[in-house]
């Protein structure tokens, strides 16, 4: 297919914040994603106490699922509203603190300590700041990244995962000439070339 039509499209952080303010969050799944239920075993691979990363996390309820299963969840999200809604909608007490390495960034952490959400751009993170992860749930993340930033995003994700990690990626197949995105169309051939 012709993905050329989406190549130049850019959605700014301000536009994302506006979507949250206006409640234009059709991507949010109140019931969680059936594909994570289906492939949970692939993500966990029989292991317990994992560090699981949620890039561009929004207020994904799957973060609560994994925390309840005893894993450590780390997410990153530019919208502070989204992060606060996550904690309040699950009635989870939290504290917030600045992130010394990233100017303007805040980290919101559940009082129990097993969910940490960074409020900043994902491009501000590195493994020096957040460590490395055993698993990644990438839904509404690679496909939400501006096409011009995809390689940078993939390089960062590769840097953030341990050698023996599992990475679940959800993409959306459709004709990119008929919808401007996001979600953007990321064909399998591109996933292969991005992640090697
Ligand atoms: N993964 C979530 C949200 C998908 S929508 C889910 O499955 O529901 C994409 C999210 O990424 C939005 O909440 C948007 O505010 C956030 N976002 C966009 N650009 C970002 C960036 N550079 N860094 C961190 N978050 C970003």
PDB file of C-alpha atoms and ligand atoms in Angstrom:
ATOM      1  CA  UNK A   1       0.000   0.000   0.000  1.00  0.00           C
ATOM      2  CA  UNK A   2       0.943   3.623  -0.347  1.00  0.00           C
ATOM      3  CA  UNK A   3       1.949   4.944   3.061  1.00  0.00           C
ATOM      4  CA  UNK A   4       3.349   8.086   1.445  1.00  0.00           C
ATOM      5  CA  UNK A   5       0.173  10.000   2.183  1.00  0.00           C
ATOM      6  CA  UNK A   6       0.820   9.903   5.938  1.00  0.00           C
ATOM      7  CA  UNK A   7       4.567  10.454   5.891  1.00  0.00           C
ATOM      8  CA  UNK A   8       4.500  14.194   6.495  1.00  0.00           C
ATOM      9  CA  UNK A   9       1.677  14.260   9.015  1.00  0.00           C
ATOM     10  CA  UNK A  10       2.521  15.590  12.468  1.00  0.00           C
ATOM     11  CA  UNK A  11       0.336  15.639  15.574  1.00  0.00           C
ATOM     12  CA  UNK A  12       1.847  17.996  18.155  1.00  0.00           C
ATOM     13  CA  UNK A  13       1.922  17.471  21.920  1.00  0.00           C
ATOM     14  CA  UNK A  14      -0.453  20.443  22.253  1.00  0.00           C
ATOM     15  CA  UNK A  15      -2.941  18.652  19.986  1.00  0.00           C
ATOM     16  CA  UNK A  16      -2.744  15.553  22.185  1.00  0.00           C
ATOM     17  CA  UNK A  17      -3.317  17.640  25.321  1.00  0.00           C
ATOM     18  CA  UNK A  18      -6.304  19.248  23.621  1.00  0.00           C
ATOM     19  CA  UNK A  19      -7.764  15.821  22.771  1.00  0.00           C
ATOM     20  CA  UNK A  20      -7.640  14.939  26.471  1.00  0.00           C
ATOM     21  CA  UNK A  21      -9.182  18.276  27.488  1.00  0.00           C
ATOM     22  CA  UNK A  22     -12.004  17.907  24.968  1.00  0.00           C
ATOM     23  CA  UNK A  23     -12.589  14.263  25.831  1.00  0.00           C
ATOM     24  CA  UNK A  24     -11.722  13.159  22.278  1.00  0.00           C
ATOM     25  CA  UNK A  25     -10.212   9.927  23.494  1.00  0.00           C
ATOM     26  CA  UNK A  26     -11.947   7.326  21.359  1.00  0.00           C
ATOM     27  CA  UNK A  27      -8.751   5.253  21.615  1.00  0.00           C
ATOM     28  CA  UNK A  28      -9.290   4.615  25.344  1.00  0.00           C
ATOM     29  CA  UNK A  29     -10.678   1.164  26.091  1.00  0.00           C
ATOM     30  CA  UNK A  30     -12.650   1.101  29.319  1.00  0.00           C
ATOM     31  CA  UNK A  31     -12.648  -2.713  29.357  1.00  0.00           C
ATOM     32  CA  UNK A  32      -9.012  -3.127  28.428  1.00  0.00           C
ATOM     33  CA  UNK A  33      -7.634  -4.724  25.289  1.00  0.00           C
ATOM     34  CA  UNK A  34      -8.707  -8.277  24.347  1.00  0.00           C
ATOM     35  CA  UNK A  35      -5.352  -8.861  22.619  1.00  0.00           C
ATOM     36  CA  UNK A  36      -3.467  -8.373  25.884  1.00  0.00           C
ATOM     37  CA  UNK A  37      -5.727 -10.923  27.549  1.00  0.00           C
ATOM     38  CA  UNK A  38      -5.110 -13.283  24.652  1.00  0.00           C
ATOM     39  CA  UNK A  39      -1.321 -12.869  24.625  1.00  0.00           C
ATOM     40  CA  UNK A  40      -0.673 -12.336  28.350  1.00  0.00           C
ATOM     41  CA  UNK A  41       1.278 -15.613  28.540  1.00  0.00           C
ATOM     42  CA  UNK A  42       3.530 -14.518  25.699  1.00  0.00           C
ATOM     43  CA  UNK A  43       4.278 -11.270  27.519  1.00  0.00           C
ATOM     44  CA  UNK A  44       4.943 -12.894  30.879  1.00  0.00           C
ATOM     45  CA  UNK A  45       6.374 -16.213  29.711  1.00  0.00           C
ATOM     46  CA  UNK A  46       5.866 -17.760  33.143  1.00  0.00           C
ATOM     47  CA  UNK A  47       7.925 -15.085  34.879  1.00  0.00           C
ATOM     48  CA  UNK A  48       6.856 -13.115  37.949  1.00  0.00           C
ATOM     49  CA  UNK A  49       7.766  -9.696  39.322  1.00  0.00           C
ATOM     50  CA  UNK A  50       8.552  -8.231  35.912  1.00  0.00           C
ATOM     51  CA  UNK A  51       9.146  -4.606  34.986  1.00  0.00           C
ATOM     52  CA  UNK A  52       6.601  -3.792  32.278  1.00  0.00           C
ATOM     53  CA  UNK A  53       6.723  -0.619  30.192  1.00  0.00           C
ATOM     54  CA  UNK A  54       3.703   1.180  28.715  1.00  0.00           C
ATOM     55  CA  UNK A  55       4.910   3.762  26.175  1.00  0.00           C
ATOM     56  CA  UNK A  56       2.402   6.576  25.447  1.00  0.00           C
ATOM     57  CA  UNK A  57       0.224   5.012  28.112  1.00  0.00           C
ATOM     58  CA  UNK A  58      -2.802   7.311  28.278  1.00  0.00           C
ATOM     59  CA  UNK A  59      -4.911   5.884  31.104  1.00  0.00           C
ATOM     60  CA  UNK A  60      -4.743   2.299  29.851  1.00  0.00           C
ATOM     61  CA  UNK A  61      -6.522   0.034  32.327  1.00  0.00           C
ATOM     62  CA  UNK A  62      -4.138  -2.796  31.414  1.00  0.00           C
ATOM     63  CA  UNK A  63      -1.591  -1.086  33.674  1.00  0.00           C
ATOM     64  CA  UNK A  64      -3.829  -1.932  36.627  1.00  0.00           C
ATOM     65  CA  UNK A  65      -4.182  -5.557  35.445  1.00  0.00           C
ATOM     66  CA  UNK A  66      -0.421  -6.090  35.419  1.00  0.00           C
ATOM     67  CA  UNK A  67       0.148  -4.304  38.716  1.00  0.00           C
ATOM     68  CA  UNK A  68      -2.552  -6.480  40.311  1.00  0.00           C
ATOM     69  CA  UNK A  69      -0.691  -9.540  39.018  1.00  0.00           C
ATOM     70  CA  UNK A  70       2.380  -8.456  40.987  1.00  0.00           C
ATOM     71  CA  UNK A  71       4.391  -6.781  38.244  1.00  0.00           C
ATOM     72  CA  UNK A  72       5.997  -3.364  38.286  1.00  0.00           C
ATOM     73  CA  UNK A  73       4.451  -0.992  35.769  1.00  0.00           C
ATOM     74  CA  UNK A  74       6.104   2.084  34.310  1.00  0.00           C
ATOM     75  CA  UNK A  75       4.321   4.334  31.824  1.00  0.00           C
ATOM     76  CA  UNK A  76       5.018   7.591  30.052  1.00  0.00           C
ATOM     77  CA  UNK A  77       2.382  10.075  28.964  1.00  0.00           C
ATOM     78  CA  UNK A  78       2.469  13.785  28.036  1.00  0.00           C
ATOM     79  CA  UNK A  79      -0.992  14.512  29.405  1.00  0.00           C
ATOM     80  CA  UNK A  80      -1.058  15.088  33.156  1.00  0.00           C
ATOM     81  CA  UNK A  81      -4.852  14.912  32.959  1.00  0.00           C
ATOM     82  CA  UNK A  82      -4.611  11.349  31.602  1.00  0.00           C
ATOM     83  CA  UNK A  83      -2.227  10.298  34.371  1.00  0.00           C
ATOM     84  CA  UNK A  84      -4.407  11.775  37.116  1.00  0.00           C
ATOM     85  CA  UNK A  85      -7.533  10.218  35.625  1.00  0.00           C
ATOM     86  CA  UNK A  86      -5.814   6.830  35.668  1.00  0.00           C
ATOM     87  CA  UNK A  87      -5.170   6.982  39.403  1.00  0.00           C
ATOM     88  CA  UNK A  88      -8.526   8.514  40.317  1.00  0.00           C
ATOM     89  CA  UNK A  89     -10.582   6.123  38.149  1.00  0.00           C
ATOM     90  CA  UNK A  90      -8.969   3.169  39.915  1.00  0.00           C
ATOM     91  CA  UNK A  91      -9.167   4.870  43.337  1.00  0.00           C
ATOM     92  CA  UNK A  92      -5.410   4.524  43.712  1.00  0.00           C
ATOM     93  CA  UNK A  93      -3.674   6.959  46.059  1.00  0.00           C
ATOM     94  CA  UNK A  94      -0.480   8.397  44.579  1.00  0.00           C
ATOM     95  CA  UNK A  95       2.235  10.913  45.170  1.00  0.00           C
ATOM     96  CA  UNK A  96       3.943  13.140  42.641  1.00  0.00           C
ATOM     97  CA  UNK A  97       7.524  14.294  42.473  1.00  0.00           C
ATOM     98  CA  UNK A  98       9.784  16.088  40.002  1.00  0.00           C
ATOM     99  CA  UNK A  99      12.202  14.076  37.842  1.00  0.00           C
ATOM    100  CA  UNK A 100      15.598  15.691  38.451  1.00  0.00           C
ATOM    101  CA  UNK A 101      17.050  14.549  35.103  1.00  0.00           C
ATOM    102  CA  UNK A 102      14.200  16.002  33.000  1.00  0.00           C
ATOM    103  CA  UNK A 103      13.238  19.641  33.340  1.00  0.00           C
ATOM    104  CA  UNK A 104       9.507  20.108  33.808  1.00  0.00           C
ATOM    105  CA  UNK A 105       8.788  16.384  34.102  1.00  0.00           C
ATOM    106  CA  UNK A 106       6.891  14.806  36.982  1.00  0.00           C
ATOM    107  CA  UNK A 107       6.621  11.236  38.127  1.00  0.00           C
ATOM    108  CA  UNK A 108       3.332  10.030  39.592  1.00  0.00           C
ATOM    109  CA  UNK A 109       3.642   6.915  41.690  1.00  0.00           C
ATOM    110  CA  UNK A 110       0.995   4.801  43.371  1.00  0.00           C
ATOM    111  CA  UNK A 111       1.441   4.777  47.140  1.00  0.00           C
ATOM    112  CA  UNK A 112       1.985   1.019  46.941  1.00  0.00           C
ATOM    113  CA  UNK A 113       4.921   1.810  44.642  1.00  0.00           C
ATOM    114  CA  UNK A 114       4.189  -0.604  41.809  1.00  0.00           C
ATOM    115  CA  UNK A 115       2.850   1.879  39.217  1.00  0.00           C
ATOM    116  CA  UNK A 116       5.058   4.801  38.149  1.00  0.00           C
ATOM    117  CA  UNK A 117       3.840   7.130  35.429  1.00  0.00           C
ATOM    118  CA  UNK A 118       6.207   9.703  33.972  1.00  0.00           C
ATOM    119  CA  UNK A 119       4.506  12.826  32.742  1.00  0.00           C
ATOM    120  CA  UNK A 120       6.796  14.037  29.949  1.00  0.00           C
ATOM    121  CA  UNK A 121       7.608  13.208  26.344  1.00  0.00           C
ATOM    122  CA  UNK A 122       8.852   9.683  25.764  1.00  0.00           C
ATOM    123  CA  UNK A 123      11.813  11.209  23.908  1.00  0.00           C
ATOM    124  CA  UNK A 124      13.034  12.642  27.240  1.00  0.00           C
ATOM    125  CA  UNK A 125      13.472   9.156  28.715  1.00  0.00           C
ATOM    126  CA  UNK A 126      16.489   6.889  28.610  1.00  0.00           C
ATOM    127  CA  UNK A 127      17.464   3.659  30.343  1.00  0.00           C
ATOM    128  CA  UNK A 128      19.613   5.742  32.711  1.00  0.00           C
ATOM    129  CA  UNK A 129      16.439   7.362  34.032  1.00  0.00           C
ATOM    130  CA  UNK A 130      13.878   4.537  33.925  1.00  0.00           C
ATOM    131  CA  UNK A 131      16.032   1.428  33.780  1.00  0.00           C
ATOM    132  CA  UNK A 132      15.370  -1.519  31.445  1.00  0.00           C
ATOM    133  CA  UNK A 133      12.206  -3.561  31.004  1.00  0.00           C
ATOM    134  CA  UNK A 134      11.301  -7.245  30.757  1.00  0.00           C
ATOM    135  CA  UNK A 135       8.122  -6.589  28.805  1.00  0.00           C
ATOM    136  CA  UNK A 136       6.431  -3.915  26.705  1.00  0.00           C
ATOM    137  CA  UNK A 137       2.766  -3.413  25.847  1.00  0.00           C
ATOM    138  CA  UNK A 138       2.799  -1.167  22.767  1.00  0.00           C
ATOM    139  CA  UNK A 139      -0.798  -0.363  21.878  1.00  0.00           C
ATOM    140  CA  UNK A 140      -1.667   3.066  20.535  1.00  0.00           C
ATOM    141  CA  UNK A 141       2.013   3.939  20.876  1.00  0.00           C
ATOM    142  CA  UNK A 142       4.094   3.130  17.756  1.00  0.00           C
ATOM    143  CA  UNK A 143       0.945   3.811  15.709  1.00  0.00           C
ATOM    144  CA  UNK A 144       0.480   7.182  17.462  1.00  0.00           C
ATOM    145  CA  UNK A 145       4.081   8.298  16.970  1.00  0.00           C
ATOM    146  CA  UNK A 146       4.505  10.768  14.106  1.00  0.00           C
ATOM    147  CA  UNK A 147       5.809   8.889  11.048  1.00  0.00           C
ATOM    148  CA  UNK A 148       8.929  11.116  10.963  1.00  0.00           C
ATOM    149  CA  UNK A 149       9.789  10.045  14.545  1.00  0.00           C
ATOM    150  CA  UNK A 150       9.344   6.302  14.130  1.00  0.00           C
ATOM    151  CA  UNK A 151      13.009   5.359  13.858  1.00  0.00           C
ATOM    152  CA  UNK A 152      13.896   7.472  16.875  1.00  0.00           C
ATOM    153  CA  UNK A 153      11.065   5.848  18.834  1.00  0.00           C
ATOM    154  CA  UNK A 154      12.150   2.330  17.831  1.00  0.00           C
ATOM    155  CA  UNK A 155      15.790   3.030  18.731  1.00  0.00           C
ATOM    156  CA  UNK A 156      14.704   4.268  22.151  1.00  0.00           C
ATOM    157  CA  UNK A 157      12.501   1.221  22.748  1.00  0.00           C
ATOM    158  CA  UNK A 158      15.344  -1.113  21.770  1.00  0.00           C
ATOM    159  CA  UNK A 159      17.511   0.709  24.319  1.00  0.00           C
ATOM    160  CA  UNK A 160      14.854   0.318  27.033  1.00  0.00           C
ATOM    161  CA  UNK A 161      14.441  -3.461  26.890  1.00  0.00           C
ATOM    162  CA  UNK A 162      16.444  -6.238  28.490  1.00  0.00           C
ATOM    163  CA  UNK A 163      17.916  -8.971  26.314  1.00  0.00           C
ATOM    164  CA  UNK A 164      15.274 -11.527  27.273  1.00  0.00           C
ATOM    165  CA  UNK A 165      12.221  -9.318  26.988  1.00  0.00           C
ATOM    166  CA  UNK A 166       8.865  -9.719  25.264  1.00  0.00           C
ATOM    167  CA  UNK A 167       7.423  -6.885  23.233  1.00  0.00           C
ATOM    168  CA  UNK A 168       3.748  -7.003  22.290  1.00  0.00           C
ATOM    169  CA  UNK A 169       2.870  -4.580  19.510  1.00  0.00           C
ATOM    170  CA  UNK A 170      -0.605  -3.776  18.228  1.00  0.00           C
ATOM    171  CA  UNK A 171      -0.875  -2.203  14.784  1.00  0.00           C
ATOM    172  CA  UNK A 172      -3.903  -1.342  12.682  1.00  0.00           C
ATOM    173  CA  UNK A 173      -4.272  -2.473   9.064  1.00  0.00           C
ATOM    174  CA  UNK A 174      -6.219  -0.115   6.790  1.00  0.00           C
ATOM    175  CA  UNK A 175      -5.869   1.935   3.605  1.00  0.00           C
ATOM    176  CA  UNK A 176      -3.737   4.972   4.574  1.00  0.00           C
ATOM    177  CA  UNK A 177      -5.240   6.977   1.707  1.00  0.00           C
ATOM    178  CA  UNK A 178      -8.642   6.865   3.345  1.00  0.00           C
ATOM    179  CA  UNK A 179      -7.752   8.062   6.852  1.00  0.00           C
ATOM    180  CA  UNK A 180      -5.077  10.543   7.882  1.00  0.00           C
ATOM    181  CA  UNK A 181      -4.325   8.981  11.286  1.00  0.00           C
ATOM    182  CA  UNK A 182      -3.530   8.572  14.103  1.00  0.00           C
ATOM    183  CA  UNK A 183      -3.528   5.671  14.433  1.00  0.00           C
ATOM    184  CA  UNK A 184      -1.073   5.653  11.542  1.00  0.00           C
ATOM    185  CA  UNK A 185      -0.679   2.671   9.260  1.00  0.00           C
ATOM    186  CA  UNK A 186       2.570   0.861  10.037  1.00  0.00           C
ATOM    187  CA  UNK A 187       2.972  -2.111   7.706  1.00  0.00           C
ATOM    188  CA  UNK A 188       4.703  -5.246   8.923  1.00  0.00           C
ATOM    189  CA  UNK A 189       7.637  -4.636   6.566  1.00  0.00           C
ATOM    190  CA  UNK A 190       8.262  -1.351   8.360  1.00  0.00           C
ATOM    191  CA  UNK A 191       7.994  -2.936  11.811  1.00  0.00           C
ATOM    192  CA  UNK A 192      10.695  -5.375  10.660  1.00  0.00           C
ATOM    193  CA  UNK A 193      12.984  -2.657   9.372  1.00  0.00           C
ATOM    194  CA  UNK A 194      12.461  -0.464  12.475  1.00  0.00           C
ATOM    195  CA  UNK A 195      13.166  -3.171  15.030  1.00  0.00           C
ATOM    196  CA  UNK A 196      15.443  -5.423  13.005  1.00  0.00           C
TER     197      UNK A 196
HETATM  198  N1  LIG B   1      -1.668   3.548  24.846  1.00  0.00           N
HETATM  199  C1  LIG B   1      -2.869   4.214  25.303  1.00  0.00           C
HETATM  200  C2  LIG B   1      -3.075   5.601  24.677  1.00  0.00           C
HETATM  201  C3  LIG B   1      -3.022   5.661  23.178  1.00  0.00           C
HETATM  202  S1  LIG B   1      -3.246   7.276  22.461  1.00  0.00           S
HETATM  203  C4  LIG B   1      -4.064   3.319  25.112  1.00  0.00           C
HETATM  204  O1  LIG B   1      -3.916   2.195  24.624  1.00  0.00           O
HETATM  205  O2  LIG B   1      -5.190   3.727  25.447  1.00  0.00           O
HETATM  206  C5  LIG B   1      -1.603   7.951  22.442  1.00  0.00           C
HETATM  207  C6  LIG B   1      -1.233   8.639  23.746  1.00  0.00           C
HETATM  208  O3  LIG B   1       0.096   9.111  23.639  1.00  0.00           O
HETATM  209  C7  LIG B   1      -2.080   9.883  24.082  1.00  0.00           C
HETATM  210  O4  LIG B   1      -2.585   9.752  25.379  1.00  0.00           O
HETATM  211  C8  LIG B   1      -1.091  11.052  23.990  1.00  0.00           C
HETATM  212  O5  LIG B   1      -1.389  12.073  24.923  1.00  0.00           O
HETATM  213  C9  LIG B   1       0.237  10.381  24.256  1.00  0.00           C
HETATM  214  N2  LIG B   1       1.429  10.962  23.622  1.00  0.00           N
HETATM  215  C10 LIG B   1       1.537  11.475  22.376  1.00  0.00           C
HETATM  216  N3  LIG B   1       2.799  11.829  22.105  1.00  0.00           N
HETATM  217  C11 LIG B   1       3.536  11.521  23.210  1.00  0.00           C
HETATM  218  C12 LIG B   1       4.929  11.635  23.541  1.00  0.00           C
HETATM  219  N4  LIG B   1       5.824  12.137  22.678  1.00  0.00           N
HETATM  220  N5  LIG B   1       5.332  11.202  24.751  1.00  0.00           N
HETATM  221  C13 LIG B   1       4.446  10.679  25.653  1.00  0.00           C
HETATM  222  N6  LIG B   1       3.118  10.559  25.394  1.00  0.00           N
HETATM  223  C14 LIG B   1       2.668  10.965  24.190  1.00  0.00           C
END
